[in-house]
GROMACS .gro file of C-alpha atoms in nm:
model
  281
    1UNK     CA    1  -2.896 -10.366   1.074
    2UNK     CA    2  -2.848 -10.188   0.741
    3UNK     CA    3  -3.061  -9.889   0.656
    4UNK     CA    4  -3.299  -9.906   0.364
    5UNK     CA    5  -3.152  -9.699   0.079
    6UNK     CA    6  -3.336  -9.376  -0.003
    7UNK     CA    7  -3.369  -9.279  -0.368
    8UNK     CA    8  -3.205  -8.955  -0.478
    9UNK     CA    9  -3.540  -8.821  -0.603
   10UNK     CA   10  -3.722  -8.904  -0.279
   11UNK     CA   11  -3.446  -8.743  -0.077
   12UNK     CA   12  -3.493  -8.418  -0.267
   13UNK     CA   13  -3.866  -8.389  -0.195
   14UNK     CA   14  -3.970  -8.126   0.059
   15UNK     CA   15  -4.281  -7.978   0.217
   16UNK     CA   16  -4.392  -7.616   0.248
   17UNK     CA   17  -4.699  -7.555   0.466
   18UNK     CA   18  -4.623  -7.207   0.606
   19UNK     CA   19  -4.526  -6.875   0.446
   20UNK     CA   20  -4.156  -6.933   0.489
   21UNK     CA   21  -3.870  -6.772   0.297
   22UNK     CA   22  -3.902  -7.013   0.008
   23UNK     CA   23  -4.274  -6.948  -0.034
   24UNK     CA   24  -4.210  -6.574  -0.025
   25UNK     CA   25  -3.952  -6.616  -0.299
   26UNK     CA   26  -4.203  -6.798  -0.521
   27UNK     CA   27  -4.463  -6.532  -0.442
   28UNK     CA   28  -4.219  -6.259  -0.548
   29UNK     CA   29  -4.195  -6.420  -0.894
   30UNK     CA   30  -4.564  -6.342  -0.938
   31UNK     CA   31  -4.562  -5.985  -0.815
   32UNK     CA   32  -4.219  -5.831  -0.874
   33UNK     CA   33  -4.047  -5.812  -1.210
   34UNK     CA   34  -3.716  -5.718  -1.051
   35UNK     CA   35  -3.720  -6.038  -0.843
   36UNK     CA   36  -3.799  -6.250  -1.149
   37UNK     CA   37  -3.523  -6.084  -1.348
   38UNK     CA   38  -3.260  -6.107  -1.074
   39UNK     CA   39  -3.324  -6.477  -1.011
   40UNK     CA   40  -3.402  -6.555  -1.378
   41UNK     CA   41  -3.700  -6.762  -1.258
   42UNK     CA   42  -4.078  -6.752  -1.303
   43UNK     CA   43  -4.385  -6.963  -1.226
   44UNK     CA   44  -4.590  -7.168  -1.472
   45UNK     CA   45  -4.957  -7.202  -1.377
   46UNK     CA   46  -5.222  -7.404  -1.557
   47UNK     CA   47  -5.254  -7.742  -1.725
   48UNK     CA   48  -5.184  -7.640  -2.086
   49UNK     CA   49  -4.889  -7.404  -2.017
   50UNK     CA   50  -4.717  -7.664  -1.800
   51UNK     CA   51  -4.789  -7.944  -2.047
   52UNK     CA   52  -4.639  -7.744  -2.336
   53UNK     CA   53  -4.338  -7.636  -2.129
   54UNK     CA   54  -4.260  -8.004  -2.069
   55UNK     CA   55  -4.327  -8.103  -2.431
   56UNK     CA   56  -4.094  -7.832  -2.562
   57UNK     CA   57  -3.812  -7.910  -2.317
   58UNK     CA   58  -3.826  -7.577  -2.137
   59UNK     CA   59  -3.565  -7.558  -1.856
   60UNK     CA   60  -3.761  -7.640  -1.540
   61UNK     CA   61  -3.633  -7.632  -1.183
   62UNK     CA   62  -3.900  -7.756  -0.941
   63UNK     CA   63  -4.256  -7.886  -0.935
   64UNK     CA   64  -4.492  -7.772  -0.661
   65UNK     CA   65  -4.781  -8.010  -0.595
   66UNK     CA   66  -5.082  -7.987  -0.368
   67UNK     CA   67  -5.060  -8.217  -0.065
   68UNK     CA   68  -5.413  -8.182   0.071
   69UNK     CA   69  -5.766  -8.149  -0.064
   70UNK     CA   70  -5.912  -8.366  -0.342
   71UNK     CA   71  -5.696  -8.643  -0.491
   72UNK     CA   72  -5.471  -8.536  -0.778
   73UNK     CA   73  -5.600  -8.599  -1.129
   74UNK     CA   74  -5.446  -8.858  -1.358
   75UNK     CA   75  -5.280  -8.572  -1.550
   76UNK     CA   76  -5.116  -8.432  -1.237
   77UNK     CA   77  -5.013  -8.776  -1.116
   78UNK     CA   78  -4.858  -8.853  -1.454
   79UNK     CA   79  -4.657  -8.530  -1.448
   80UNK     CA   80  -4.540  -8.602  -1.094
   81UNK     CA   81  -4.437  -8.957  -1.177
   82UNK     CA   82  -4.232  -8.847  -1.477
   83UNK     CA   83  -4.074  -8.541  -1.313
   84UNK     CA   84  -3.694  -8.549  -1.309
   85UNK     CA   85  -3.629  -8.236  -1.102
   86UNK     CA   86  -3.707  -8.130  -0.747
   87UNK     CA   87  -4.059  -8.192  -0.613
   88UNK     CA   88  -4.209  -7.981  -0.334
   89UNK     CA   89  -4.536  -8.061  -0.159
   90UNK     CA   90  -4.727  -7.742  -0.077
   91UNK     CA   91  -5.046  -7.697   0.125
   92UNK     CA   92  -5.364  -7.626  -0.068
   93UNK     CA   93  -5.402  -7.282   0.088
   94UNK     CA   94  -5.057  -7.172  -0.026
   95UNK     CA   95  -5.102  -7.330  -0.369
   96UNK     CA   96  -5.419  -7.123  -0.414
   97UNK     CA   97  -5.219  -6.808  -0.344
   98UNK     CA   98  -4.949  -6.903  -0.593
   99UNK     CA   99  -5.213  -7.004  -0.846
  100UNK     CA  100  -5.386  -6.666  -0.802
  101UNK     CA  101  -5.725  -6.838  -0.798
  102UNK     CA  102  -5.986  -6.925  -0.538
  103UNK     CA  103  -5.944  -7.295  -0.611
  104UNK     CA  104  -5.611  -7.456  -0.535
  105UNK     CA  105  -5.423  -7.573  -0.847
  106UNK     CA  106  -5.278  -7.923  -0.851
  107UNK     CA  107  -4.937  -7.831  -0.990
  108UNK     CA  108  -4.722  -7.521  -1.042
  109UNK     CA  109  -4.373  -7.528  -1.192
  110UNK     CA  110  -4.074  -7.309  -1.112
  111UNK     CA  111  -3.901  -7.246  -1.444
  112UNK     CA  112  -3.583  -7.079  -1.563
  113UNK     CA  113  -3.602  -6.777  -1.791
  114UNK     CA  114  -3.451  -6.779  -2.138
  115UNK     CA  115  -3.306  -6.444  -2.243
  116UNK     CA  116  -3.258  -6.466  -2.617
  117UNK     CA  117  -3.145  -6.198  -2.858
  118UNK     CA  118  -3.171  -6.189  -3.235
  119UNK     CA  119  -2.835  -6.361  -3.271
  120UNK     CA  120  -2.993  -6.683  -3.141
  121UNK     CA  121  -3.256  -6.694  -3.417
  122UNK     CA  122  -3.185  -6.941  -3.696
  123UNK     CA  123  -3.437  -6.886  -3.975
  124UNK     CA  124  -3.558  -7.182  -4.177
  125UNK     CA  125  -3.746  -7.177  -4.505
  126UNK     CA  126  -3.758  -6.929  -4.790
  127UNK     CA  127  -4.028  -6.698  -4.646
  128UNK     CA  128  -3.982  -6.654  -4.272
  129UNK     CA  129  -4.234  -6.459  -4.067
  130UNK     CA  130  -4.124  -6.258  -3.765
  131UNK     CA  131  -4.363  -6.057  -3.548
  132UNK     CA  132  -4.240  -5.744  -3.368
  133UNK     CA  133  -4.440  -5.598  -3.080
  134UNK     CA  134  -4.314  -5.243  -3.031
  135UNK     CA  135  -4.302  -5.150  -2.659
  136UNK     CA  136  -4.607  -5.347  -2.541
  137UNK     CA  137  -4.727  -5.217  -2.207
  138UNK     CA  138  -4.966  -5.498  -2.112
  139UNK     CA  139  -4.832  -5.846  -2.029
  140UNK     CA  140  -5.174  -5.989  -2.117
  141UNK     CA  141  -5.166  -5.829  -2.462
  142UNK     CA  142  -4.815  -5.960  -2.518
  143UNK     CA  143  -4.920  -6.312  -2.425
  144UNK     CA  144  -5.223  -6.293  -2.653
  145UNK     CA  145  -5.008  -6.186  -2.949
  146UNK     CA  146  -4.758  -6.466  -2.879
  147UNK     CA  147  -5.052  -6.710  -2.885
  148UNK     CA  148  -5.172  -6.575  -3.222
  149UNK     CA  149  -4.821  -6.579  -3.366
  150UNK     CA  150  -4.785  -6.943  -3.272
  151UNK     CA  151  -5.131  -7.030  -3.406
  152UNK     CA  152  -5.065  -6.878  -3.748
  153UNK     CA  153  -4.716  -7.011  -3.802
  154UNK     CA  154  -4.481  -6.724  -3.715
  155UNK     CA  155  -4.116  -6.820  -3.672
  156UNK     CA  156  -4.058  -6.589  -3.374
  157UNK     CA  157  -4.191  -6.295  -3.174
  158UNK     CA  158  -3.959  -6.002  -3.108
  159UNK     CA  159  -4.037  -5.781  -2.807
  160UNK     CA  160  -3.883  -5.443  -2.887
  161UNK     CA  161  -3.788  -5.154  -2.661
  162UNK     CA  162  -3.895  -5.092  -2.302
  163UNK     CA  163  -4.172  -5.348  -2.281
  164UNK     CA  164  -4.387  -5.576  -2.069
  165UNK     CA  165  -4.218  -5.881  -1.923
  166UNK     CA  166  -4.278  -6.204  -2.121
  167UNK     CA  167  -4.239  -6.393  -1.791
  168UNK     CA  168  -4.508  -6.199  -1.610
  169UNK     CA  169  -4.777  -6.450  -1.500
  170UNK     CA  170  -5.039  -6.259  -1.702
  171UNK     CA  171  -4.833  -6.306  -2.019
  172UNK     CA  172  -4.763  -6.674  -1.947
  173UNK     CA  173  -5.134  -6.743  -1.890
  174UNK     CA  174  -5.253  -6.537  -2.189
  175UNK     CA  175  -5.014  -6.723  -2.419
  176UNK     CA  176  -5.177  -7.053  -2.307
  177UNK     CA  177  -4.838  -7.219  -2.341
  178UNK     CA  178  -4.736  -7.069  -2.675
  179UNK     CA  179  -4.456  -6.887  -2.491
  180UNK     CA  180  -4.284  -7.227  -2.477
  181UNK     CA  181  -4.359  -7.325  -2.837
  182UNK     CA  182  -4.242  -7.022  -3.037
  183UNK     CA  183  -3.914  -6.831  -2.983
  184UNK     CA  184  -3.971  -6.502  -2.799
  185UNK     CA  185  -3.675  -6.271  -2.846
  186UNK     CA  186  -3.585  -5.920  -2.733
  187UNK     CA  187  -3.444  -5.625  -2.926
  188UNK     CA  188  -3.349  -5.285  -2.793
  189UNK     CA  189  -3.489  -5.088  -3.087
  190UNK     CA  190  -3.563  -5.080  -3.460
  191UNK     CA  191  -3.195  -5.031  -3.546
  192UNK     CA  192  -3.107  -5.368  -3.392
  193UNK     CA  193  -3.372  -5.540  -3.604
  194UNK     CA  194  -3.256  -5.355  -3.916
  195UNK     CA  195  -2.900  -5.475  -3.851
  196UNK     CA  196  -3.030  -5.830  -3.815
  197UNK     CA  197  -3.222  -5.799  -4.143
  198UNK     CA  198  -2.906  -5.680  -4.317
  199UNK     CA  199  -2.722  -5.992  -4.199
  200UNK     CA  200  -3.008  -6.215  -4.313
  201UNK     CA  201  -3.012  -6.046  -4.653
  202UNK     CA  202  -2.640  -6.105  -4.694
  203UNK     CA  203  -2.711  -6.474  -4.634
  204UNK     CA  204  -2.969  -6.472  -4.914
  205UNK     CA  205  -3.303  -6.434  -4.731
  206UNK     CA  206  -3.519  -6.131  -4.807
  207UNK     CA  207  -3.728  -5.977  -4.529
  208UNK     CA  208  -3.968  -5.686  -4.582
  209UNK     CA  209  -4.071  -5.480  -4.281
  210UNK     CA  210  -4.448  -5.427  -4.281
  211UNK     CA  211  -4.600  -5.198  -4.021
  212UNK     CA  212  -4.964  -5.181  -3.914
  213UNK     CA  213  -5.128  -4.839  -3.903
  214UNK     CA  214  -5.481  -4.696  -3.922
  215UNK     CA  215  -5.369  -4.486  -4.219
  216UNK     CA  216  -5.151  -4.745  -4.387
  217UNK     CA  217  -5.024  -4.721  -4.742
  218UNK     CA  218  -5.253  -5.003  -4.859
  219UNK     CA  219  -5.533  -5.218  -4.714
  220UNK     CA  220  -5.391  -5.538  -4.569
  221UNK     CA  221  -5.548  -5.765  -4.833
  222UNK     CA  222  -5.374  -5.572  -5.113
  223UNK     CA  223  -5.024  -5.636  -4.983
  224UNK     CA  224  -4.837  -5.951  -5.088
  225UNK     CA  225  -4.725  -6.133  -4.772
  226UNK     CA  226  -4.595  -6.446  -4.945
  227UNK     CA  227  -4.231  -6.335  -4.913
  228UNK     CA  228  -4.021  -6.308  -4.600
  229UNK     CA  229  -4.188  -6.062  -4.361
  230UNK     CA  230  -4.123  -5.874  -4.040
  231UNK     CA  231  -4.470  -5.768  -3.919
  232UNK     CA  232  -4.463  -5.474  -3.675
  233UNK     CA  233  -4.745  -5.421  -3.424
  234UNK     CA  234  -4.732  -5.085  -3.246
  235UNK     CA  235  -4.778  -4.997  -2.881
  236UNK     CA  236  -5.137  -5.033  -2.756
  237UNK     CA  237  -5.199  -4.660  -2.713
  238UNK     CA  238  -4.929  -4.481  -2.915
  239UNK     CA  239  -4.886  -4.711  -3.213
  240UNK     CA  240  -4.549  -4.756  -3.380
  241UNK     CA  241  -4.263  -4.531  -3.274
  242UNK     CA  242  -4.109  -4.286  -3.521
  243UNK     CA  243  -3.806  -4.513  -3.563
  244UNK     CA  244  -4.024  -4.809  -3.653
  245UNK     CA  245  -4.227  -4.603  -3.900
  246UNK     CA  246  -3.904  -4.501  -4.069
  247UNK     CA  247  -3.787  -4.863  -4.076
  248UNK     CA  248  -4.099  -4.993  -4.252
  249UNK     CA  249  -4.091  -5.074  -4.622
  250UNK     CA  250  -4.470  -5.041  -4.627
  251UNK     CA  251  -4.757  -4.992  -4.384
  252UNK     CA  252  -5.092  -5.168  -4.407
  253UNK     CA  253  -5.433  -5.080  -4.267
  254UNK     CA  254  -5.721  -5.304  -4.158
  255UNK     CA  255  -6.054  -5.177  -4.295
  256UNK     CA  256  -6.317  -5.182  -4.018
  257UNK     CA  257  -6.673  -5.064  -3.969
  258UNK     CA  258  -6.910  -4.999  -3.683
  259UNK     CA  259  -6.852  -4.749  -3.408
  260UNK     CA  260  -6.500  -4.870  -3.327
  261UNK     CA  261  -6.225  -4.629  -3.428
  262UNK     CA  262  -5.956  -4.898  -3.430
  263UNK     CA  263  -5.868  -5.250  -3.320
  264UNK     CA  264  -5.662  -5.325  -3.013
  265UNK     CA  265  -5.302  -5.423  -3.077
  266UNK     CA  266  -5.341  -5.800  -3.017
  267UNK     CA  267  -5.660  -5.808  -3.227
  268UNK     CA  268  -5.493  -5.621  -3.512
  269UNK     CA  269  -5.201  -5.862  -3.488
  270UNK     CA  270  -5.431  -6.163  -3.507
  271UNK     CA  271  -5.610  -6.024  -3.814
  272UNK     CA  272  -5.278  -5.958  -3.990
  273UNK     CA  273  -5.144  -6.301  -3.902
  274UNK     CA  274  -5.459  -6.466  -4.032
  275UNK     CA  275  -5.429  -6.276  -4.362
  276UNK     CA  276  -5.064  -6.379  -4.393
  277UNK     CA  277  -5.155  -6.744  -4.327
  278UNK     CA  278  -5.443  -6.721  -4.577
  279UNK     CA  279  -5.219  -6.585  -4.850
  280UNK     CA  280  -4.954  -6.849  -4.782
  281UNK     CA  281  -5.205  -7.130  -4.744
   0.00000   0.00000   0.00000
């Protein structure tokens, strides 16, 4: 009697219901940057981040899905049915731990990291907009700025210097999926970005470096952002480094009132990006 053939996809499905070595590996992607970096993997939690990762063809490795508890939603079932990579059924208790929430998520994806330098950036259009975050210390702040950059039409975000990890789960969640929709690049320092600008200029595209500072040269609404721009947002507590200040063609300030002495870095970035979009609109 011949055996019924088993599909390749079905054969690759597995179950994880105890804290075995594989679960511990996934857990390490949440808690340990060194583990994420060494394996070049990270986890995607949440409906919108996972949806955008799929829409933007992010390299995905495995899909974890809850095998107990309430029935999966039509969204989760649709993702499962269309998934072309490995599927792993995971108990609700373990999914809750990987989802870092009290309630167990339906799906979590294991994704591959993309390490991209400035050489991978191909600018399009006459007035590109690049956003530099100088040595961000908070993954949540980095994710929030990536979200704003995507919302207001930036061509890329450059994470400069010793900085928070873009693949930290806090950054991925705070970006609400924008991490997968806008290029996020890394640069070692201001000199690397200046060298990139020189190459772009030789190709015929002008880029002015505009830094944000409480005591900027001009208020933000007095600067013309309609040309190619590299907008620099400084570290959350120390502001721009000396090398970035020296690299700037101009610095702009955001006039504020009330008792606040300044805006937080992601808020200042959002205000600047809105003003740039307004001027270009």
